[in-house]
mmCIF file of C-alpha atoms in Angstrom:
data_model
loop_
_atom_site.group_PDB
_atom_site.id
_atom_site.type_symbol
_atom_site.label_atom_id
_atom_site.label_comp_id
_atom_site.label_asym_id
_atom_site.label_seq_id
_atom_site.Cartn_x
_atom_site.Cartn_y
_atom_site.Cartn_z
ATOM 1 C CA MET A 235 -98.588 -132.525 17.430
ATOM 2 C CA SER A 236 -97.451 -136.313 17.402
ATOM 3 C CA ARG A 237 -96.585 -138.341 14.494
ATOM 4 C CA THR A 238 -100.307 -139.417 14.276
ATOM 5 C CA GLY A 239 -101.952 -136.445 13.765
ATOM 6 C CA TYR A 240 -103.140 -135.309 17.183
ATOM 7 C CA GLU A 241 -102.626 -132.917 19.287
ATOM 8 C CA VAL A 242 -102.205 -133.208 23.087
ATOM 9 C CA THR A 243 -103.139 -130.249 25.748
ATOM 10 C CA TRP A 244 -102.286 -130.691 29.453
ATOM 11 C CA ASN A 245 -101.499 -127.146 31.631
ATOM 12 C CA ILE A 246 -100.185 -127.540 34.694
ATOM 13 C CA VAL A 247 -103.044 -125.294 36.514
ATOM 14 C CA ASN A 248 -105.060 -127.614 35.507
ATOM 15 C CA PRO A 249 -103.066 -131.272 36.171
ATOM 16 C CA ASP A 250 -106.151 -133.269 36.359
ATOM 17 C CA LYS A 251 -107.006 -132.914 32.855
ATOM 18 C CA ILE A 252 -105.976 -133.743 29.440
ATOM 19 C CA ASN A 253 -107.692 -133.443 25.753
ATOM 20 C CA TYR A 254 -106.490 -134.884 22.819
ATOM 21 C CA ASN A 255 -107.444 -133.312 19.856
ATOM 22 C CA ASN A 256 -107.966 -135.103 15.874
ATOM 23 C CA ARG A 257 -107.479 -131.900 14.212
ATOM 24 C CA GLY A 258 -111.491 -130.984 14.638
ATOM 25 C CA ASP A 259 -112.620 -134.485 13.435
ATOM 26 C CA SER A 260 -112.682 -136.269 17.162
ATOM 27 C CA SER A 261 -112.031 -135.081 20.962
ATOM 28 C CA VAL A 262 -111.168 -137.004 23.894
ATOM 29 C CA ASP A 263 -111.260 -135.228 27.542
ATOM 30 C CA ILE A 264 -109.909 -137.344 30.218
ATOM 31 C CA VAL A 265 -110.365 -135.485 33.777
ATOM 32 C CA VAL A 266 -109.201 -137.116 36.878
ATOM 33 C CA VAL A 267 -112.416 -136.712 39.605
ATOM 34 C CA GLN A 268 -111.380 -138.742 42.371
ATOM 35 C CA ARG A 269 -108.002 -139.321 43.749
ATOM 36 C CA GLN A 270 -106.805 -141.167 46.507
ATOM 37 C CA ILE A 271 -103.193 -141.853 47.480
ATOM 38 C CA GLU A 272 -101.791 -144.623 49.998
ATOM 39 C CA LEU A 273 -98.472 -143.439 51.216
ATOM 40 C CA PRO A 274 -95.481 -145.568 51.304
ATOM 41 C CA SER A 275 -95.239 -148.135 54.430
ATOM 42 C CA GLU A 276 -93.984 -151.343 54.927
ATOM 43 C CA ARG A 277 -97.133 -152.859 53.399
ATOM 44 C CA GLY A 278 -96.609 -151.281 50.495
ATOM 45 C CA PHE A 279 -98.090 -147.834 48.430
ATOM 46 C CA GLY A 280 -101.094 -147.275 45.877
ATOM 47 C CA PHE A 281 -102.962 -145.266 44.342
ATOM 48 C CA ASN A 282 -106.977 -145.241 43.705
ATOM 49 C CA GLU A 283 -108.560 -142.938 40.742
ATOM 50 C CA LEU A 284 -111.801 -142.266 39.223
ATOM 51 C CA TYR A 285 -111.322 -140.781 35.493
ATOM 52 C CA ARG A 286 -114.335 -138.950 33.575
ATOM 53 C CA ILE A 287 -113.885 -139.736 29.769
ATOM 54 C CA THR A 288 -115.571 -138.189 27.490
ATOM 55 C CA SER A 289 -115.249 -138.634 23.268
ATOM 56 C CA SER A 290 -117.380 -138.362 20.351
ATOM 57 C CA ALA A 291 -119.655 -141.063 19.418
ATOM 58 C CA GLY A 292 -118.474 -141.355 16.142
ATOM 59 C CA GLY A 293 -120.279 -143.138 12.656
ATOM 60 C CA ILE A 294 -123.658 -142.538 12.164
ATOM 61 C CA PHE A 295 -123.933 -141.038 15.948
ATOM 62 C CA GLY A 296 -121.657 -138.346 15.062
ATOM 63 C CA ALA A 297 -120.062 -135.738 17.207
ATOM 64 C CA ASN A 298 -122.611 -136.767 20.072
ATOM 65 C CA PRO A 299 -120.559 -137.053 23.304
ATOM 66 C CA VAL A 300 -120.270 -140.330 24.999
ATOM 67 C CA GLU A 301 -119.180 -140.403 28.674
ATOM 68 C CA ARG A 302 -117.529 -143.605 30.443
ATOM 69 C CA ALA A 303 -116.358 -143.632 34.194
ATOM 70 C CA VAL A 304 -113.244 -145.590 34.844
ATOM 71 C CA ARG A 305 -111.736 -146.911 38.047
ATOM 72 C CA VAL A 306 -107.937 -147.397 38.296
ATOM 73 C CA GLN A 307 -106.447 -149.053 41.536
ATOM 74 C CA ARG A 308 -102.618 -149.827 41.550
ATOM 75 C CA ARG A 309 -100.837 -151.204 44.597
ATOM 76 C CA TYR A 310 -97.266 -151.567 44.925
ATOM 77 C CA ILE A 311 -95.172 -153.243 47.151
ATOM 78 C CA ARG A 312 -91.280 -153.391 47.677
ATOM 79 C CA ALA A 313 -89.709 -157.003 47.607
ATOM 80 C CA ILE A 314 -86.583 -159.095 47.500
ATOM 81 C CA ASP A 315 -85.945 -161.756 44.331
ATOM 82 C CA GLU A 316 -84.561 -165.205 44.496
ATOM 83 C CA SER A 317 -81.348 -163.883 43.581
ATOM 84 C CA GLY A 318 -81.339 -160.968 46.495
ATOM 85 C CA ASN A 319 -82.317 -158.303 44.502
ATOM 86 C CA ARG A 320 -85.179 -155.290 45.741
ATOM 87 C CA ILE A 321 -87.725 -155.108 43.554
ATOM 88 C CA VAL A 322 -90.980 -153.637 43.247
ATOM 89 C CA ASP A 323 -94.105 -155.584 42.031
ATOM 90 C CA GLY A 324 -96.797 -153.998 41.033
ATOM 91 C CA LEU A 325 -100.811 -154.649 40.369
ATOM 92 C CA GLU A 326 -103.365 -152.011 38.445
ATOM 93 C CA ILE A 327 -106.805 -153.047 38.157
ATOM 94 C CA GLN A 328 -108.968 -150.949 35.397
ATOM 95 C CA LYS A 329 -112.540 -151.131 35.478
ATOM 96 C CA THR A 330 -114.859 -149.168 33.151
ATOM 97 C CA TYR A 331 -118.692 -148.174 33.624
ATOM 98 C CA ARG A 332 -121.215 -146.435 31.584
ATOM 99 C CA VAL A 333 -122.709 -143.123 32.555
ATOM 100 C CA LEU A 334 -126.033 -142.655 31.547
ATOM 101 C CA ASP A 335 -127.816 -139.688 32.205
ATOM 102 C CA GLY A 336 -124.526 -138.083 33.850
ATOM 103 C CA ILE A 337 -124.764 -141.364 36.529
ATOM 104 C CA ALA A 338 -122.410 -143.807 36.107
ATOM 105 C CA GLY A 339 -123.754 -147.457 36.508
ATOM 106 C CA VAL A 340 -120.641 -148.672 39.211
ATOM 107 C CA GLU A 341 -122.669 -152.123 39.876
ATOM 108 C CA ILE A 342 -121.430 -153.569 37.292
ATOM 109 C CA PRO A 343 -118.342 -152.512 34.989
ATOM 110 C CA THR A 344 -118.651 -153.161 31.497
ATOM 111 C CA SER A 345 -115.306 -154.052 30.752
ATOM 112 C CA THR A 346 -112.514 -154.912 33.284
ATOM 113 C CA THR A 347 -108.216 -154.839 32.745
ATOM 114 C CA LYS A 348 -105.775 -156.301 35.266
ATOM 115 C CA SER A 349 -102.327 -156.226 34.467
ATOM 116 C CA SER A 350 -98.984 -156.541 36.611
ATOM 117 C CA ILE A 351 -95.434 -155.570 36.288
ATOM 118 C CA ARG A 352 -92.193 -156.061 38.266
ATOM 119 C CA LEU A 353 -89.607 -153.244 38.169
ATOM 120 C CA ARG A 354 -85.856 -154.214 38.986
#
């Protein structure tokens, strides 16, 4: 149990699923449905994952489940900075899609987030 009152459930036997539960009021399931890994090479390395997120709608819709699909693409490259230190530059693109009748509309995302990171 965390300080916010959410209970987090994860099992090593099924590592692609995690659940957040707010004492029975609301629950969020995150499941990895597809994962591709680009092994490290001189060009860098990366990950491409597709998640299914199921949560309650809330409000007047109550506990009715809402599904979303999220594609997360991460790419890292090793480099040398201007001072000669080794660094890793990373880029993450996260796109969220609506799911209607069990089918994700992957043509047009409902939101897109782009983040960058530099590790020294």
